[in-house]
Tab-separated table of C-alpha atoms in Angstrom:
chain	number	residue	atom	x	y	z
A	25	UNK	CA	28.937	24.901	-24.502
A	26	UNK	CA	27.287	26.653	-27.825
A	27	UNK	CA	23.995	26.677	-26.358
A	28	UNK	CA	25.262	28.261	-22.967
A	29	UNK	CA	27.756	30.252	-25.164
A	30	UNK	CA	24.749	31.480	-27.532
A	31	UNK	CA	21.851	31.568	-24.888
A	32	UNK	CA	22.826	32.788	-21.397
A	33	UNK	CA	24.319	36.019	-20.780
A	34	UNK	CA	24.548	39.165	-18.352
A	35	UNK	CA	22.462	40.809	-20.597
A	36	UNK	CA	19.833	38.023	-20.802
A	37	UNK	CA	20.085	37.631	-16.723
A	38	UNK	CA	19.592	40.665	-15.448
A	39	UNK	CA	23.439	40.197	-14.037
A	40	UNK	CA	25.724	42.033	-13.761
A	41	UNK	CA	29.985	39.870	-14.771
A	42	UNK	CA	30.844	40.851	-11.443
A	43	UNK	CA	27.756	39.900	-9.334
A	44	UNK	CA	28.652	36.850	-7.613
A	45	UNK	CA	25.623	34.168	-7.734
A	46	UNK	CA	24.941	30.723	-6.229
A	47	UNK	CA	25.435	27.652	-8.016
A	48	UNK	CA	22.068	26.632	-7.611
A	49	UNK	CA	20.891	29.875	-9.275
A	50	UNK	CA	23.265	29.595	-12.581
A	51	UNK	CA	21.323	26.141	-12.351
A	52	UNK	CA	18.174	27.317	-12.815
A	53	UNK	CA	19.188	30.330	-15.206
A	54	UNK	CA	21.293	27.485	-17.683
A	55	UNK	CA	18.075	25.112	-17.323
A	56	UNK	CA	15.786	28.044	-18.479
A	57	UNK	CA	18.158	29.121	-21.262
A	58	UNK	CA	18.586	25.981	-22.030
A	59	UNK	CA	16.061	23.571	-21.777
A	60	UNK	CA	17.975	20.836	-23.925
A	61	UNK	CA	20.548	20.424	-21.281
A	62	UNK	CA	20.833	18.160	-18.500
A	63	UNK	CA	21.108	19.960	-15.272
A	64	UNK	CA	20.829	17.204	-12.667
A	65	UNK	CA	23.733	14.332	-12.611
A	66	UNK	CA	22.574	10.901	-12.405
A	67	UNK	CA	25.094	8.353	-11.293
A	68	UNK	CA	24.086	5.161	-11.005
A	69	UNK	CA	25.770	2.221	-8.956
A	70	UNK	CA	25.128	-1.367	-9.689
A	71	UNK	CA	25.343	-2.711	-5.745
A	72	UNK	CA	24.533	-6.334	-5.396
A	73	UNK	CA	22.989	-8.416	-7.934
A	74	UNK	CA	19.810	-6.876	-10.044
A	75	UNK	CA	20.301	-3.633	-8.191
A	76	UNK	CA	21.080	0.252	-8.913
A	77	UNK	CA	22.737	2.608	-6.182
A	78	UNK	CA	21.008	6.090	-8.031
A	79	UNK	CA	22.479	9.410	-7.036
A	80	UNK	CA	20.920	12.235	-7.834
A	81	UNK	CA	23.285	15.545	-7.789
A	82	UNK	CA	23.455	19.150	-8.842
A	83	UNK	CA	27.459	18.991	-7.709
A	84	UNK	CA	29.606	15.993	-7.273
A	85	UNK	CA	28.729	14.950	-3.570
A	86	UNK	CA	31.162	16.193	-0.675
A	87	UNK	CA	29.761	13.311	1.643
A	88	UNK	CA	32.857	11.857	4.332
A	89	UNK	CA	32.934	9.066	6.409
A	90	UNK	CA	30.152	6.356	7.153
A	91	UNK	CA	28.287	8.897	5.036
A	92	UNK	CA	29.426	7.929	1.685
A	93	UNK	CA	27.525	4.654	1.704
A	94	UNK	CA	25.122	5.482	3.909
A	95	UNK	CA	22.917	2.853	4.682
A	96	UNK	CA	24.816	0.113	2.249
A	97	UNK	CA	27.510	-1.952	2.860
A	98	UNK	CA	29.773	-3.608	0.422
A	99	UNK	CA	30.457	-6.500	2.890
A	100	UNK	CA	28.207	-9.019	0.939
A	101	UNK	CA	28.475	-7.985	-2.749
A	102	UNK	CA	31.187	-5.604	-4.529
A	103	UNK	CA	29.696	-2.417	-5.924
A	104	UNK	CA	31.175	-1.638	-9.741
A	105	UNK	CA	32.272	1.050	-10.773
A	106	UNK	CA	29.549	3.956	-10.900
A	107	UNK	CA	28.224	5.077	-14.656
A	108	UNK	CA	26.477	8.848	-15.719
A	109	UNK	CA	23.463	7.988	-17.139
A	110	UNK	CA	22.508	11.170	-19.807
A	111	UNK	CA	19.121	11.790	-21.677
A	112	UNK	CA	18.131	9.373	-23.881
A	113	UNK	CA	20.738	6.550	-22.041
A	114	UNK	CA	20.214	3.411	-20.801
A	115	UNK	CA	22.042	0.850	-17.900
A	116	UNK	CA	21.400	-2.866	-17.692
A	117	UNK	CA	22.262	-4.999	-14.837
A	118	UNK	CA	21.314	-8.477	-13.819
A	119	UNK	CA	17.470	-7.848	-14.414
A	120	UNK	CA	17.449	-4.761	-13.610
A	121	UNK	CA	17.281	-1.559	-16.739
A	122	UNK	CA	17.461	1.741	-15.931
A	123	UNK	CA	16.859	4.901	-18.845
A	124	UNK	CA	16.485	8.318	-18.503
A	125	UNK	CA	13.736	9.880	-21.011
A	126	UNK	CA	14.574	13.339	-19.783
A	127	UNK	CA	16.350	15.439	-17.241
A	128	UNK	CA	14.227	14.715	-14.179
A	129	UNK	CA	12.629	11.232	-15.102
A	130	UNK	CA	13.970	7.608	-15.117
A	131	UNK	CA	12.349	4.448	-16.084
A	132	UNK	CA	13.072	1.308	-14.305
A	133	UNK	CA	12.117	-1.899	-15.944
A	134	UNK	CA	13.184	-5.640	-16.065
A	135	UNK	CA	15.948	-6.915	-18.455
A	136	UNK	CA	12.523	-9.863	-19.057
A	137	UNK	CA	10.259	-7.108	-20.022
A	138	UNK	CA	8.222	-6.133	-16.979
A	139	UNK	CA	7.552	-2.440	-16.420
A	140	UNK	CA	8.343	-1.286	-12.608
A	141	UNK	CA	8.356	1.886	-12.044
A	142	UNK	CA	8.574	5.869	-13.400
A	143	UNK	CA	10.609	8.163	-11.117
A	144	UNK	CA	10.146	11.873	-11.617
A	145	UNK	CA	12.780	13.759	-9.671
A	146	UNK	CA	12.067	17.436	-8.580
A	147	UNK	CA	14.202	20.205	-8.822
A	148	UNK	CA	16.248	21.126	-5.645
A	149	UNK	CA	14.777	24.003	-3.538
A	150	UNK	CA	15.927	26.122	-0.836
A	151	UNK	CA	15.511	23.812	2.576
A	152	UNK	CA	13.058	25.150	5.725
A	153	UNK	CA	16.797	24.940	7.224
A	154	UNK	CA	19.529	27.343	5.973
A	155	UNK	CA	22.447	26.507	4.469
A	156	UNK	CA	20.305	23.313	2.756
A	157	UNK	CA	17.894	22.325	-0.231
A	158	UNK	CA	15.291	20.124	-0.564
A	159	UNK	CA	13.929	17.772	-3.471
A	160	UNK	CA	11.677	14.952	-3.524
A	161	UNK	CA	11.131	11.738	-5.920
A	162	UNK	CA	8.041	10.544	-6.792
A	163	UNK	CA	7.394	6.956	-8.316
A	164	UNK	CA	4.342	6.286	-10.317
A	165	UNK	CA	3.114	2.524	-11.332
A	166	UNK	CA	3.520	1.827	-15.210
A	167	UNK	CA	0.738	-0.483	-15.812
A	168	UNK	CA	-2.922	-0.660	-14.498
A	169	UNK	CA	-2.541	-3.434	-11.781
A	170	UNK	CA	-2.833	-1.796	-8.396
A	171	UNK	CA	0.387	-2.336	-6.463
A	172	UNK	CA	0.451	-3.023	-2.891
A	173	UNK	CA	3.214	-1.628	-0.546
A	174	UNK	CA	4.830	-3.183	2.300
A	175	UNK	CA	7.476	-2.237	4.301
A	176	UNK	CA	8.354	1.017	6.320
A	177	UNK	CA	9.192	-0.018	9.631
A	178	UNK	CA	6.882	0.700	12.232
A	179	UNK	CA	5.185	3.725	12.885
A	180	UNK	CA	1.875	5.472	13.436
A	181	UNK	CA	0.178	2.800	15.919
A	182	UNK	CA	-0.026	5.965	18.413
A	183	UNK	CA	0.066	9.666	19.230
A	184	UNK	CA	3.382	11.473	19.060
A	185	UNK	CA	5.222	11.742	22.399
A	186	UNK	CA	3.969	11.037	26.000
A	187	UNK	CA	3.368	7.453	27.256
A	188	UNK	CA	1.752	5.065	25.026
A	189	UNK	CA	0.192	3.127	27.239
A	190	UNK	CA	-1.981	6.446	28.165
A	191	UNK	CA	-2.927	7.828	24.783
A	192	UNK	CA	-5.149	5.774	21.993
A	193	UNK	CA	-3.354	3.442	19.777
A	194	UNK	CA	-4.920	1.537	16.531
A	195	UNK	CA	-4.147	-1.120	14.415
A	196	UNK	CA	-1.760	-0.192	11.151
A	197	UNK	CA	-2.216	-2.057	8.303
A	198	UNK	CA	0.691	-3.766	7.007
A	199	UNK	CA	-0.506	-2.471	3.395
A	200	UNK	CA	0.903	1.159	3.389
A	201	UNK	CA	-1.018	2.531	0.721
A	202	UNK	CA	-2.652	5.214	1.516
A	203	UNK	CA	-0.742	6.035	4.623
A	204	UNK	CA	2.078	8.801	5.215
A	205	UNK	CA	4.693	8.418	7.762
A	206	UNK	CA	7.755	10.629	8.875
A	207	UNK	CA	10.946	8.993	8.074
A	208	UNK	CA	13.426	10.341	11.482
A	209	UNK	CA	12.803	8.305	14.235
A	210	UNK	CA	11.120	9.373	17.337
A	211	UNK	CA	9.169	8.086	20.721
A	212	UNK	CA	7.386	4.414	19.769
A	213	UNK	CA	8.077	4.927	16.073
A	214	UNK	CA	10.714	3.535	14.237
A	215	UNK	CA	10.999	4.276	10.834
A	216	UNK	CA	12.910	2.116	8.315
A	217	UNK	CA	13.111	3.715	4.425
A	218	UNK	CA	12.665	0.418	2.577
A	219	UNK	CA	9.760	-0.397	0.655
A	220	UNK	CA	8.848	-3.799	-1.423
A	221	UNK	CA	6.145	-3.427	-3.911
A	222	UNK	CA	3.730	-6.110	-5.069
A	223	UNK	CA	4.966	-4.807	-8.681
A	224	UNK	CA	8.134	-6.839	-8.076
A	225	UNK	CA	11.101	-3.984	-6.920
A	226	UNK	CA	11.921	-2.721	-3.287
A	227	UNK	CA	13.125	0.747	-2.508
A	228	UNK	CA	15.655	2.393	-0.075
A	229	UNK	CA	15.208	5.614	0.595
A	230	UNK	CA	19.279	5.860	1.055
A	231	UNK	CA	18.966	9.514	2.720
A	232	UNK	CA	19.722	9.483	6.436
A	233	UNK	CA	17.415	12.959	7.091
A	234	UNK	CA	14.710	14.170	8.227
A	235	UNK	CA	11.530	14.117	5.385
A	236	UNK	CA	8.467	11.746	4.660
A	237	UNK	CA	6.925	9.249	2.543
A	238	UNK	CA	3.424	9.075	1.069
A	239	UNK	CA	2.244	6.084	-0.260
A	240	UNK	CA	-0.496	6.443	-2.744
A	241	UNK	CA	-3.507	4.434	-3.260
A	242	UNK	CA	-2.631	2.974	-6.534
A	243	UNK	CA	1.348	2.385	-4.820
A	244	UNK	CA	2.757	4.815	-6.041
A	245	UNK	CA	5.124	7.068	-3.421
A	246	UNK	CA	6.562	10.155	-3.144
A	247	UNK	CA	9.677	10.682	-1.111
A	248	UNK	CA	10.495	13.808	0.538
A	249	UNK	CA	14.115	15.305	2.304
A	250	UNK	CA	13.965	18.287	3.687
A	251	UNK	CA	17.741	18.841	4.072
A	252	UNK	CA	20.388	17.761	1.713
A	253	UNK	CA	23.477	18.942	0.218
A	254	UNK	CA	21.786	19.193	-3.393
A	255	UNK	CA	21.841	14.841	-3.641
A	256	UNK	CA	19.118	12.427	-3.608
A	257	UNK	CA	20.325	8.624	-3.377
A	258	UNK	CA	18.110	5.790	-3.437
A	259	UNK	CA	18.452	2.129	-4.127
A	260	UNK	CA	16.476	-0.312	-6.339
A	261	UNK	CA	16.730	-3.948	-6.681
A	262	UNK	CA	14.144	-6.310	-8.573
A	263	UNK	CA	14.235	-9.904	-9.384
A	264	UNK	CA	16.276	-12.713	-10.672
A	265	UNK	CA	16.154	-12.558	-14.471
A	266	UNK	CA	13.462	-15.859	-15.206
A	267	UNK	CA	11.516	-14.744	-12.279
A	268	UNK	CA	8.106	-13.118	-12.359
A	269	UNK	CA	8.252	-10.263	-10.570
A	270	UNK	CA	4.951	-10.654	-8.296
A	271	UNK	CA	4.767	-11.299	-4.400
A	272	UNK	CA	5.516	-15.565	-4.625
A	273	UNK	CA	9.172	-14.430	-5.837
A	274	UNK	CA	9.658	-11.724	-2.936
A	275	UNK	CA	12.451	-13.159	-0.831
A	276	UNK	CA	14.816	-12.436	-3.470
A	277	UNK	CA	14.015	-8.952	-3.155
A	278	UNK	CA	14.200	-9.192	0.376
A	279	UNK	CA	17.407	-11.105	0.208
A	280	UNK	CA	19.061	-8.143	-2.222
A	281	UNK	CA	17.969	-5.510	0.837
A	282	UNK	CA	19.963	-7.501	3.311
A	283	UNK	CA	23.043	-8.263	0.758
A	284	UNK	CA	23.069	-4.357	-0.082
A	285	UNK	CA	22.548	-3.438	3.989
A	286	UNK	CA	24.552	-5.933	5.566
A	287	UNK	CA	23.687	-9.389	7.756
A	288	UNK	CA	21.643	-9.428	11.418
A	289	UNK	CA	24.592	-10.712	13.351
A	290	UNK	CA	24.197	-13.685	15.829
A	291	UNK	CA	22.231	-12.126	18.802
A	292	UNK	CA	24.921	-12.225	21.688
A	293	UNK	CA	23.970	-15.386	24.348
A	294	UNK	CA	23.904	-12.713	26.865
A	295	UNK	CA	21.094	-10.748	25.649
A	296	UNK	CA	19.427	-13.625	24.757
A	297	UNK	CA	18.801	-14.250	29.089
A	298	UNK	CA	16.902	-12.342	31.696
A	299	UNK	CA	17.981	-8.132	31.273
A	300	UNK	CA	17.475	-7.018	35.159
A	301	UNK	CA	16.755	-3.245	35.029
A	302	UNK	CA	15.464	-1.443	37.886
A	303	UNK	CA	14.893	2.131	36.989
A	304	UNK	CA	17.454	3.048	38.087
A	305	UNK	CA	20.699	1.927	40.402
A	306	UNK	CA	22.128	4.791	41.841
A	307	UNK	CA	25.244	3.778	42.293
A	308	UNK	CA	27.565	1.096	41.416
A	309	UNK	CA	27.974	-0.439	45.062
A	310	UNK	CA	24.433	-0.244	44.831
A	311	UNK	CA	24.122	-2.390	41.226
A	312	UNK	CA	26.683	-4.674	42.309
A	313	UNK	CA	24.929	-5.718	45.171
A	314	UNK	CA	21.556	-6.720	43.460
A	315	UNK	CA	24.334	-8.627	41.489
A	316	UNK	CA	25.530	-10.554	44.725
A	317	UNK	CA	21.785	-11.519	45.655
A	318	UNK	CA	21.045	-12.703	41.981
A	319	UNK	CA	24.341	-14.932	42.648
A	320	UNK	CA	22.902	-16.044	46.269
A	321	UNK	CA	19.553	-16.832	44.457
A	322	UNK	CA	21.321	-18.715	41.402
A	323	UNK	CA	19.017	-17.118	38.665
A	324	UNK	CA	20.373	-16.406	35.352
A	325	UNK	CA	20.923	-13.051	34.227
A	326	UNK	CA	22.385	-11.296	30.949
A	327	UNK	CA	22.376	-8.149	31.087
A	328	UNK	CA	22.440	-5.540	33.986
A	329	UNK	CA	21.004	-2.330	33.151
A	330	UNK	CA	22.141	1.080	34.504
A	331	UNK	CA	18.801	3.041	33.080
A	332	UNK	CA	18.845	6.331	32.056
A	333	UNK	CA	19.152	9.650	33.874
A	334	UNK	CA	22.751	8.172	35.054
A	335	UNK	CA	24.626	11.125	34.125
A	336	UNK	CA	25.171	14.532	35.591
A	337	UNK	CA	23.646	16.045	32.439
A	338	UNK	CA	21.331	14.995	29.717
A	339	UNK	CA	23.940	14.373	26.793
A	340	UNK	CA	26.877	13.549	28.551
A	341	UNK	CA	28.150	10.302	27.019
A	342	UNK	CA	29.256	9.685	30.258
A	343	UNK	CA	27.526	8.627	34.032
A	344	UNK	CA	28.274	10.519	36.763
A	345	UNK	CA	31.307	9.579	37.984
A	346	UNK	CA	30.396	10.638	41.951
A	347	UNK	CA	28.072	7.972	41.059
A	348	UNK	CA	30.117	5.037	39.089
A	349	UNK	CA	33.475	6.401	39.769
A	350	UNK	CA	34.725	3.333	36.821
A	351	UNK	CA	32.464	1.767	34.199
A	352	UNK	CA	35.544	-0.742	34.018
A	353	UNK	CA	35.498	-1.833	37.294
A	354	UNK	CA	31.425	-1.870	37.453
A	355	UNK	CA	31.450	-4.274	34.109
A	356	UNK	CA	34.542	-6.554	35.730
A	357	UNK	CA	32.306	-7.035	38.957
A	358	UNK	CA	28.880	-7.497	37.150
A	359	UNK	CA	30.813	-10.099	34.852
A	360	UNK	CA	32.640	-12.004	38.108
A	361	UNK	CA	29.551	-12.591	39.844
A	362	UNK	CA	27.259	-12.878	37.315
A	363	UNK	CA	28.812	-13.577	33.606
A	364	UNK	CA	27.024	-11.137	32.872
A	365	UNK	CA	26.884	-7.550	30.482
A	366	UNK	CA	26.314	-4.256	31.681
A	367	UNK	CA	24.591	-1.536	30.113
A	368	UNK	CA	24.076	2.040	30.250
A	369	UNK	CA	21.326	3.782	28.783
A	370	UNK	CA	20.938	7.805	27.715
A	371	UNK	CA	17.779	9.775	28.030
A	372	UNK	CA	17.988	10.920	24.377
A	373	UNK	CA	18.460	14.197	23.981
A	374	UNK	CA	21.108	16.737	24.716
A	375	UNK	CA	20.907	19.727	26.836
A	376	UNK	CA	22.668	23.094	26.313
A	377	UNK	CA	25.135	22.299	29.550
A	378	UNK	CA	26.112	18.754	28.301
A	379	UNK	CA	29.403	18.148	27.398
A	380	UNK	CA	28.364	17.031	24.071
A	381	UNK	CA	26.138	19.682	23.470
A	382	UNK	CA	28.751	21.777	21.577
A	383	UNK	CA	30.647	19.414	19.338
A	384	UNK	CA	27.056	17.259	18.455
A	385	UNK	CA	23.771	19.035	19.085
A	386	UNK	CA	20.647	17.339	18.910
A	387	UNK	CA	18.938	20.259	17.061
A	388	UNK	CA	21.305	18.751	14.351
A	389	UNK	CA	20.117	15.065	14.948
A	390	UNK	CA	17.340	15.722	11.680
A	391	UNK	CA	20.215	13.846	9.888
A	392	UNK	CA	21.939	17.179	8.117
A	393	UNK	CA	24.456	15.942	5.708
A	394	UNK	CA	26.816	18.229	6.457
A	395	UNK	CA	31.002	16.676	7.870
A	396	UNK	CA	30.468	18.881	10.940
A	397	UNK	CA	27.011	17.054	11.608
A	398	UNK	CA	27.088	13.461	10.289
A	399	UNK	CA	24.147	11.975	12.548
A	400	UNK	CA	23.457	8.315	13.624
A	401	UNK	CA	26.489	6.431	12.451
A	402	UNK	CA	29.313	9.015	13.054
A	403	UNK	CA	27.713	9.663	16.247
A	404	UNK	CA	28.416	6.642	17.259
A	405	UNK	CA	31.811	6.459	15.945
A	406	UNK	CA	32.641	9.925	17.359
A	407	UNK	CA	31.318	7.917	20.736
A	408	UNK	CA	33.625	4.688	20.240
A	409	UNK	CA	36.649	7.407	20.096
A	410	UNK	CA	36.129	8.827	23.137
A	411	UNK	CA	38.626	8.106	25.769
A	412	UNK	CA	36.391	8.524	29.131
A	413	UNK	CA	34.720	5.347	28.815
A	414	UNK	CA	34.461	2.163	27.483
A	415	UNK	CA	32.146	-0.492	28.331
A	416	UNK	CA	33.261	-3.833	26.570
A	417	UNK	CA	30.751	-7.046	25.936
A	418	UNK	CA	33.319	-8.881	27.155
A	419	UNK	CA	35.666	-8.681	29.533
């Protein structure tokens, strides 16, 4: 309070007292002024054992909904109670340490000794997307051994768009050093933010938006989002504490990601037989009577597909119901002469005269963070609430 008391006034802005500014500028003013204060909060979670849930905030985070954990799940380990980590402080859990040097840089080591990682954390800018900001972290190796990276889903095996089967593809090494991939997910590229390091840590990017990763040579990365509500949150787990941390001892980092993410469930028996999908049934009568021959013909199947283009636009969470006049009555039928599930599928994307177009627009799908456009998750929750149809796995 002195320093902002002593340092930073109207006179010494250029401001007028009744000028109204943006948070984020008195940020930047106070962190100019004075350069001895923290300006970013750093909260940091233990989740699961050896492991930090790391917020990064200019404001305490207004995040609702499926969006407060994001991509974690307490189901398989109880997070504590969250802790501000200042300059000059430091955060043990398990194996894993955590200290902040200065405002925008944290050290990660093991409680044994072994150096992981620095993470320098940029300032927040104005976003590409109004209304939004933008930041990136970037984590640098602390010794001389050259770490390898693994991880990231799978992406970049082809051009962007079209039909794979027509455009070149090549051979992605499952070392990503080197290599830079978009983190939303689009056509024949799925993206998954987690990255294990030969160094003996993994990393999730815990930012459902759109951005990037570049992996550097030496394994270091740099993380990028492009629109967030002033927070970065990522997760770090390492080792047990007696372990080394090199690649012999990765399943236990690999067992913290699916602890802190939550369990594969038991693939249903269903989709575990034959999937019939013709490209497309036109009509229910018309689906439940390859359903009959199947029966004739006594050959196993799981799952009967309605394929996309089923609806009267694209982005209606519905089919069109001159079409399949009841979903119920379709799945009953499939399951009585088959035991088996039907599915719909959705051309994915929304246009302007969908009935969904208004209340969830695509254009919003980058993963803003904003209540009125939770992506992915609330989507699909906003999709379980609606009342015009249900399709159960069972009847």
């Amino acid at each position: 309070e002195m320093c902002i008391r002593d340092r930073v006034s109207t006179q010494s802005t250029g401001v007028s007292a009744s000028t109204p500014m943006r948070p984020q500028l008195l940020l930047l003013l106070l962190s100019i002024a004075c350069p001895t204060m923290a300006i970013l909060n750093v909260t940091v979670v233990p989740w699961c054992d050896n492991s930090f849930r790391v917020i990064v905030s200019l404001a305490p985070s207004r995040s609702t909904g499926a969006m407060v954990n994001r991509a974690l799940t307490d189901a398989n380990c109880q997070p504590q109670p969250g802790s501000s980590v200042r300059v000059g402080q430091s955060l043990t859990h398990g194996n894993m340490m955590l200290s902040r040097p200065s405002d925008q840089t944290l050290s990660l080591a093991t409680a044994d000794g072994d150096k992981l990682m620095d993470a320098f954390i940029s300032q927040f800018v104005e976003s590409s997307t109004p209304g939004f900001m933008a930041a990136n972290l970037t984590t640098t190796p602390t010794t001389s051994q050259h770490q390898r990276i693994f991880g990231l889903g799978q992406g970049n095996w082809t051009a962007e768009g079209g039909c794979a089967a027509n455009t070149p593809q090549w051979v992605v090494p499952l070392t990503r050093n080197g290599q830079r991939l978009k983190l939303q997910q689009r056509k024949f590229h799925v993206t998954i933010p987690f990255a294990y390091s030969t160094a003996g840590y993994g990393l999730l990017w815990n930012m459902p938006g759109a951005g990037d990763i570049s992996v550097q040579t030496d394994g270091g990365m740099h993380w990028t989002a492009e629109a967030t509500e002033s927070v970065l949150d990522f997760w770090v787990t390492t080792v047990q504490q007696g372990s080394e941390p090199t690649p012999k001892n990765a399943a236990q980092i690999y067992k913290a990601y699916a602890d802190a993410t939550g369990h594969a469930p038991l693939l249903l028996e269903d989709a575990s037989i034959f999937w019939q999908s013709r490209n497309r049934y036109k009509s229910s009568l018309i689906a439940l009577s390859v359903a009959d021959k199947y029966r004739s013909l006594g050959l196993p199947v799981g799952v009967l597909v309605m394929d996309y283009k089923n609806q009267v636009h694209d982005g209606d969470f519905a089919p069109d119901a001159s079409c399949y006049p009841s979903v119920r009555n379709l799945s009953d039928g499939v399951r009585a002469k088959l035991n088996a599930t039907t599915v719909f599928s959705f051309w994915p994307e929304a246009l302007s005269d969908s009935g969904e177009y208004s209340p969830v627009s695509y254009t919003h799908l980058r993963a803003h963070e904003t209540p009125e456009h939770l992506v992915c998750r609330l989507l699909l929750e906003k999709k379980k609430k609606k009342t015009y149809y249900k399709i159960a796995l069972h009847p």
